[in-house]
Coordinates of N, CA, C and O in Angstrom, one line a residue:
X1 N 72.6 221.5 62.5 CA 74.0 221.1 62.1 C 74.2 221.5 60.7 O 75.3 222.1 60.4
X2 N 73.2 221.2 59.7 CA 73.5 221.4 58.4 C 73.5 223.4 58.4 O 74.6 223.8 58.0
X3 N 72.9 224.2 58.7 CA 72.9 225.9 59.2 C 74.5 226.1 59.1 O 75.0 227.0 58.4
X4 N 75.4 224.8 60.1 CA 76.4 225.4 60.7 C 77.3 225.1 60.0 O 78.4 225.7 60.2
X5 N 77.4 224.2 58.9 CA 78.5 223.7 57.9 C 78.4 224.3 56.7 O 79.3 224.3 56.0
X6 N 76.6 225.0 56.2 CA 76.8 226.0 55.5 C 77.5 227.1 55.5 O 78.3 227.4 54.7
X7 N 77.0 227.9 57.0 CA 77.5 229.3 57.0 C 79.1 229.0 57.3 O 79.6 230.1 57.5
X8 N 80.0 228.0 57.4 CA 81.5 227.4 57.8 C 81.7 227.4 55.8 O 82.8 227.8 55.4
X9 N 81.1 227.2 55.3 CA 81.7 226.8 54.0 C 81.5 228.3 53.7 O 82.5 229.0 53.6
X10 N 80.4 228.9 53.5 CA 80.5 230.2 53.4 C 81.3 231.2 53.3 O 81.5 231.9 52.4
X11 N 82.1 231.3 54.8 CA 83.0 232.3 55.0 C 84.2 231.4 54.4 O 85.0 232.1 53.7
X12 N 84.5 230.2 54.5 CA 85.9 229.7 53.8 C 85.8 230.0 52.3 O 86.8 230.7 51.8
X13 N 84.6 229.6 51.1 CA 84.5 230.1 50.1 C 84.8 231.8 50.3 O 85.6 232.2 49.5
X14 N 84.3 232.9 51.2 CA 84.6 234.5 51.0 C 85.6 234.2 51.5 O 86.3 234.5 50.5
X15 N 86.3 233.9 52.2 CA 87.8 234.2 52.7 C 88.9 234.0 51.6 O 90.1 234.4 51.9
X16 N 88.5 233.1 50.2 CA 89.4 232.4 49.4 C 89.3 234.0 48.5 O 90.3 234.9 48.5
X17 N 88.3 234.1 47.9 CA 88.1 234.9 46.9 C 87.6 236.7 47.0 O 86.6 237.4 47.4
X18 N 88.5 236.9 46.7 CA 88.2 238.7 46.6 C 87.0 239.0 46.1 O 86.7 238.7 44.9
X19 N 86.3 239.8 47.1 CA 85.0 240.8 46.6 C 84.7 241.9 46.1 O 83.7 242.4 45.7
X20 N 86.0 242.3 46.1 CA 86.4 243.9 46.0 C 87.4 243.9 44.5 O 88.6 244.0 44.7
X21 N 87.1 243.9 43.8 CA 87.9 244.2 42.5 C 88.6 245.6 42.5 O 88.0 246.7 42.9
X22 N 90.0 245.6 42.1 CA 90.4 247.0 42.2 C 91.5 247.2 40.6 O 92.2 246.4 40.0
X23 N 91.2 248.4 40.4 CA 91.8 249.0 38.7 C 93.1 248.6 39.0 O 93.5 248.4 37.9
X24 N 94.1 248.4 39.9 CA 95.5 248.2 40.4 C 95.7 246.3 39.7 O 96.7 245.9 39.1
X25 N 94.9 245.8 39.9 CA 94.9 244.7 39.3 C 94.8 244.0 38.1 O 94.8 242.8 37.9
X26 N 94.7 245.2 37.1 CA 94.3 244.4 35.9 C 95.1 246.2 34.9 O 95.1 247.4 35.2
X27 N 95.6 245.4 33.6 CA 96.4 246.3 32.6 C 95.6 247.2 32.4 O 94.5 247.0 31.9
X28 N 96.2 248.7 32.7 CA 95.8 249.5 32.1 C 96.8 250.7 31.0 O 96.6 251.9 31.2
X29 N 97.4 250.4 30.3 CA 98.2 250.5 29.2 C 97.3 250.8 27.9 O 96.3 250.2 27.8
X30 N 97.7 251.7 27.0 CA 97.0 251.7 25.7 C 98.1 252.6 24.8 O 99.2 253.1 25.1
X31 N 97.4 252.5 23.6 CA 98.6 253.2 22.6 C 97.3 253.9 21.8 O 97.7 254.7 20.9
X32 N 96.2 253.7 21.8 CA 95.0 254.1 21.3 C 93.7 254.4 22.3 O 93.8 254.2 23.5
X33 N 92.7 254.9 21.6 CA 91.5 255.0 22.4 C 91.2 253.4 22.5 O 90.9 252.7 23.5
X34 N 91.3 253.2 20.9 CA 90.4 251.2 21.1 C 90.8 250.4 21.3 O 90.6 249.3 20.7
X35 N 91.8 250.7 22.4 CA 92.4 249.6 23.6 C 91.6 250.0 24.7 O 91.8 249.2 25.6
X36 N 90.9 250.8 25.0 CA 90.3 250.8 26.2 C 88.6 250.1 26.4 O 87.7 249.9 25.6
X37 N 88.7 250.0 27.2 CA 87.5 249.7 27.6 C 86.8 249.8 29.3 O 87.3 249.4 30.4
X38 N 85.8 250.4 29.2 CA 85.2 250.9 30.7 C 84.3 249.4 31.0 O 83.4 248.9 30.4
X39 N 85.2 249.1 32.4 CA 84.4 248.0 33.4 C 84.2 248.3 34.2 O 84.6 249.4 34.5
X40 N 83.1 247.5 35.5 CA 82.6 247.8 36.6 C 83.5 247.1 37.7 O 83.5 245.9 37.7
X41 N 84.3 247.8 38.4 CA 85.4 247.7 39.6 C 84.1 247.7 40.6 O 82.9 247.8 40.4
X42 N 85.2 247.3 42.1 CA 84.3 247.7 43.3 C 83.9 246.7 44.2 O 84.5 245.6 44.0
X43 N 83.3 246.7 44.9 CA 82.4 245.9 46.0 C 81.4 245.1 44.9 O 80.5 245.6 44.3
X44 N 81.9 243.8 44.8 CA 80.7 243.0 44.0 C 79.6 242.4 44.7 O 78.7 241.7 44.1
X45 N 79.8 242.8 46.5 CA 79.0 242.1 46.7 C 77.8 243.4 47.3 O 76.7 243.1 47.6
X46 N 78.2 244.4 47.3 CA 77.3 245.6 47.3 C 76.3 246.1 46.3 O 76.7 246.4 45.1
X47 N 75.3 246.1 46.8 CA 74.6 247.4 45.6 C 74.8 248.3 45.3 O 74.5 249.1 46.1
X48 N 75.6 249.0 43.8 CA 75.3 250.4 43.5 C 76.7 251.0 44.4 O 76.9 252.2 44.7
X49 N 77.6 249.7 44.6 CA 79.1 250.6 45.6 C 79.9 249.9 44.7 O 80.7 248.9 45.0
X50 N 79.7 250.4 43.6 CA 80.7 249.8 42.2 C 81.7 251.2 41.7 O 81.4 252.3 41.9
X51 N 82.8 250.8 41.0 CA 82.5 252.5 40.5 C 83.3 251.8 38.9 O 84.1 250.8 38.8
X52 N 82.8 252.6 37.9 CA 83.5 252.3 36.2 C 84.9 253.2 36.2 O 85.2 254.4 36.5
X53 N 85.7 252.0 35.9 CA 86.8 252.1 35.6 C 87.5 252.1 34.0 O 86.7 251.9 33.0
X54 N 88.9 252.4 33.7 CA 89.0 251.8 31.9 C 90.5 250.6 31.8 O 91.5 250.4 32.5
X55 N 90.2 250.4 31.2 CA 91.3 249.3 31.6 C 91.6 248.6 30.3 O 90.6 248.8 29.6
X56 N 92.9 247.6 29.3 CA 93.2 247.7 28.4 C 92.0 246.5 28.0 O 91.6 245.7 28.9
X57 N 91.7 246.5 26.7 CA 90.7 245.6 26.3 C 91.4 244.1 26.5 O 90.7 243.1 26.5
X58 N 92.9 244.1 26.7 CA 93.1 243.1 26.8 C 92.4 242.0 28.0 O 92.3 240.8 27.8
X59 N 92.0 242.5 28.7 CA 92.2 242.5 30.6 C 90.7 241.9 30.6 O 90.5 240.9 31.2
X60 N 89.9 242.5 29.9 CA 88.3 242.4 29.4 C 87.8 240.8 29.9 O 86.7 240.6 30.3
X61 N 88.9 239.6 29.9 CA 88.5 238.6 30.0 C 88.8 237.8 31.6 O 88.4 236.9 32.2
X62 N 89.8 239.1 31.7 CA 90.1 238.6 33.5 C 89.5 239.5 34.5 O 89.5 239.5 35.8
X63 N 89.1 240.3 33.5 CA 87.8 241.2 34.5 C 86.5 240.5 34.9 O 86.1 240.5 36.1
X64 N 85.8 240.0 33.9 CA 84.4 239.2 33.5 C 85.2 238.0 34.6 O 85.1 238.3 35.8
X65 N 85.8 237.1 34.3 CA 86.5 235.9 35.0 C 86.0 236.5 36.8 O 85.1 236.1 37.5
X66 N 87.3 237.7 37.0 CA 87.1 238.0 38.3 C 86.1 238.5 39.0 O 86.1 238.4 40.2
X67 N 85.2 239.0 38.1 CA 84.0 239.5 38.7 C 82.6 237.9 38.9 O 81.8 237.8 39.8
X68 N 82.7 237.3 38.4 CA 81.8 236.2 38.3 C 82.4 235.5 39.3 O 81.7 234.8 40.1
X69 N 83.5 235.4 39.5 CA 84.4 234.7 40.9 C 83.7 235.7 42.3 O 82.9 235.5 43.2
X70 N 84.4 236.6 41.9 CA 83.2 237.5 43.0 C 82.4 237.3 43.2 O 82.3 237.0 44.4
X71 N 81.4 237.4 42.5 CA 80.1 237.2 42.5 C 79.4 236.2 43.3 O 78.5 236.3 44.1
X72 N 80.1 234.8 42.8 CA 79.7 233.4 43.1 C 80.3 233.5 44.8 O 79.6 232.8 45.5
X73 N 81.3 234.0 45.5 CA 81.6 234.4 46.9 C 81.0 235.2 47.8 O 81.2 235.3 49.0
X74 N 80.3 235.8 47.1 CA 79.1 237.0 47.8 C 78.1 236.1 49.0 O 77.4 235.3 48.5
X75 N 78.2 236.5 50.5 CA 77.3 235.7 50.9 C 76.1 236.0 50.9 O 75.8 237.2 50.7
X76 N 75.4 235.2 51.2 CA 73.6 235.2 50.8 C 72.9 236.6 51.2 O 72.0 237.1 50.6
X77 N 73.4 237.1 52.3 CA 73.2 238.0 52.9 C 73.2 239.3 52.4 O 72.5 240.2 52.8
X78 N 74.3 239.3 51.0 CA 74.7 240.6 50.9 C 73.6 240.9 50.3 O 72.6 240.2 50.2
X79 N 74.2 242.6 49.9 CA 73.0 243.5 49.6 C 73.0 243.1 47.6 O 72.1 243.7 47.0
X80 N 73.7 242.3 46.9 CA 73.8 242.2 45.7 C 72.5 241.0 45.5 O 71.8 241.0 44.5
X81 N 72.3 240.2 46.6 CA 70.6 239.8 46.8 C 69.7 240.4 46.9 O 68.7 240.1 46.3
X82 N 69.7 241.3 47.6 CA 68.7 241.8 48.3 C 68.4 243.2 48.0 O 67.8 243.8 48.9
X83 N 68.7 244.2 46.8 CA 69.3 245.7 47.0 C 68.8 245.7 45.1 O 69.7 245.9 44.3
X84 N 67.9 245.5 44.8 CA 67.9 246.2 43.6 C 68.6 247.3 42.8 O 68.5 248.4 43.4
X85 N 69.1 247.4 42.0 CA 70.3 248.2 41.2 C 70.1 248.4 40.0 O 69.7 247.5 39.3
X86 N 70.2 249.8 39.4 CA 70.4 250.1 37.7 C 71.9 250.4 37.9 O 72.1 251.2 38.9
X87 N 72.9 250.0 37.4 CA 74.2 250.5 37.3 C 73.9 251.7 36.4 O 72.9 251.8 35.7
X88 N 74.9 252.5 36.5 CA 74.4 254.1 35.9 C 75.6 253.8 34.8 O 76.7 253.3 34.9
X89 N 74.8 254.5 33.6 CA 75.9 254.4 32.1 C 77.3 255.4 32.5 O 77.0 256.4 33.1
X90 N 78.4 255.4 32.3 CA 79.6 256.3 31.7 C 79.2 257.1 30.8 O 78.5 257.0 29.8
X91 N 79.8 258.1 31.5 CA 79.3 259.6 30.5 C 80.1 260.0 29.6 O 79.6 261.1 29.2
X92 N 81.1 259.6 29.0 CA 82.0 259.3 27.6 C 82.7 258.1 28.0 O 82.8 257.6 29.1
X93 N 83.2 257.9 26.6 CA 83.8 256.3 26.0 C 85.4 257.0 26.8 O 85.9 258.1 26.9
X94 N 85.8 255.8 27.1 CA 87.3 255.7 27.6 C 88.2 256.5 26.7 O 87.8 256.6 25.5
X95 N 89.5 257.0 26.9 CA 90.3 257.5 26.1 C 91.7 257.1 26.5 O 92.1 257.1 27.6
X96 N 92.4 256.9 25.4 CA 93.9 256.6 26.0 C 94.8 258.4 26.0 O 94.9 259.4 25.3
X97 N 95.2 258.1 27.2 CA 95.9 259.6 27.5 C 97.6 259.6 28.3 O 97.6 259.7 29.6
X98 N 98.3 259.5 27.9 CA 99.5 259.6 28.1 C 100.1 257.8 28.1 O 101.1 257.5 28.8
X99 N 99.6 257.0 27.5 CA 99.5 255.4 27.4 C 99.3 255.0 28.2 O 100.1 254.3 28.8
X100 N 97.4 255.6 29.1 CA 97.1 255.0 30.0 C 95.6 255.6 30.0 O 95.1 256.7 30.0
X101 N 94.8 253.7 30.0 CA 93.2 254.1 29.6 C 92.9 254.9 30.7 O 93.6 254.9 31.7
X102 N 91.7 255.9 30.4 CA 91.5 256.6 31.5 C 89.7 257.2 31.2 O 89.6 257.4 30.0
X103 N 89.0 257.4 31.7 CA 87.6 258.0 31.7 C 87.3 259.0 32.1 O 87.0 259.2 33.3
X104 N 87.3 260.4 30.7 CA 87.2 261.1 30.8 C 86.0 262.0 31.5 O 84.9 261.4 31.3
X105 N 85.8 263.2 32.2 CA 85.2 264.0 32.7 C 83.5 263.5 32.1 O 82.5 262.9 32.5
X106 N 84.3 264.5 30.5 CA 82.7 264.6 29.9 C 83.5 264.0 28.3 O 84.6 263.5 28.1
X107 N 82.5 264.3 27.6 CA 83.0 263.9 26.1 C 81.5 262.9 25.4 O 80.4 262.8 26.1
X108 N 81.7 262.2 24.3 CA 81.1 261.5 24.0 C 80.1 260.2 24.5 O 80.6 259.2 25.1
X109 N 79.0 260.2 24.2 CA 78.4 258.7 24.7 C 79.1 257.4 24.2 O 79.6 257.2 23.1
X110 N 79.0 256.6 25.1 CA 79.7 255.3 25.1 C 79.2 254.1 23.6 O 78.1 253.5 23.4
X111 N 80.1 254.2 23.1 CA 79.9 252.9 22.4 C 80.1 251.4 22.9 O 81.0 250.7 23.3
X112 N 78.4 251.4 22.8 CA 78.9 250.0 23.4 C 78.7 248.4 22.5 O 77.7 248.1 21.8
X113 N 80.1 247.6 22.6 CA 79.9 246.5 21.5 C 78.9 245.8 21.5 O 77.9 246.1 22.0
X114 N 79.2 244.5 20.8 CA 78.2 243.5 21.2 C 78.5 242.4 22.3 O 77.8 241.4 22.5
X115 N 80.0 242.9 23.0 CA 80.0 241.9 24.3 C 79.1 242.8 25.6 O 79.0 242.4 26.8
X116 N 78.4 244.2 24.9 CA 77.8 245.0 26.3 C 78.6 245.7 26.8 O 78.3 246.2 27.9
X117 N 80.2 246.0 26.1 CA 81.3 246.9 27.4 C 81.0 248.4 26.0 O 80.5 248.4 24.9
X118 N 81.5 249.2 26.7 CA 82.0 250.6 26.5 C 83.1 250.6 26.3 O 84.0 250.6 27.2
X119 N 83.4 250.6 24.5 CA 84.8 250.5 24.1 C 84.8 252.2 23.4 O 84.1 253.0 22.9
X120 N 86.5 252.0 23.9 CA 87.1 253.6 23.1 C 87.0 253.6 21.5 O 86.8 252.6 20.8
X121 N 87.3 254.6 21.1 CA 87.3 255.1 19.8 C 87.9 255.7 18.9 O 87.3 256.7 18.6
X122 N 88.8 255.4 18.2 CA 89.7 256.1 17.6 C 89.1 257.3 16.6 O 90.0 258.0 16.0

């Protein structure tokens, strides 16, 4: 009985909260490079099926928020238990380009602060 009221709370906790973070959701506006900042979008509850996005540093705190919400919804099962992962670095720092962060091709290695993100650069 207790099995069955777990995996019942389970799916009502995943059914509440999005697993899937998407760049559509959160500001991506800038007027500079050092409004941007590169975060990890995606399937939070997959291994390694993430992808870096840039997004305004404003956002930085409802990104972290939403991804830890994620996180905490992921069921036991997924592969974010079970699936060892190195997230792979961005291959240049974010750039603002027509007033909209964006991550370029190639260019520069990422500066990263001391919150751990990949901030742009003026």
């Amino acid at each position: 009985m207790r099995v069955l009221v777990f995996a019942t709370l389970g799916f009502a906790v995943m059914g509440c909260t999005p697993t899937v973070l998407s760049i559509d959701d959160y500001e991506t506006t800038c007027q500079a490079n050092s409004d941007c900042v590169i975060v990890w979008l995606g399937d939070q509850c997959g291994a390694c099926s993430g992808e870096h996005a840039a997004v305004n540093d404003d956002s930085l705190g409802e990104v972290s928020a939403d991804r830890d919400a994620a996180a905490s919804a992921c069921p036991p099962w997924s592969e974010r238990f079970h699936v060892e992962c190195v997230m792979p670095l961005p291959a240049a720092r974010p750039v603002c380009g027509d007033g909209v962060c964006s991550i370029p091709a190639e260019g520069g290695g990422c500066s990263f602060g001391d919150d751990g993100y990949c901030h742009g650069a003026d």
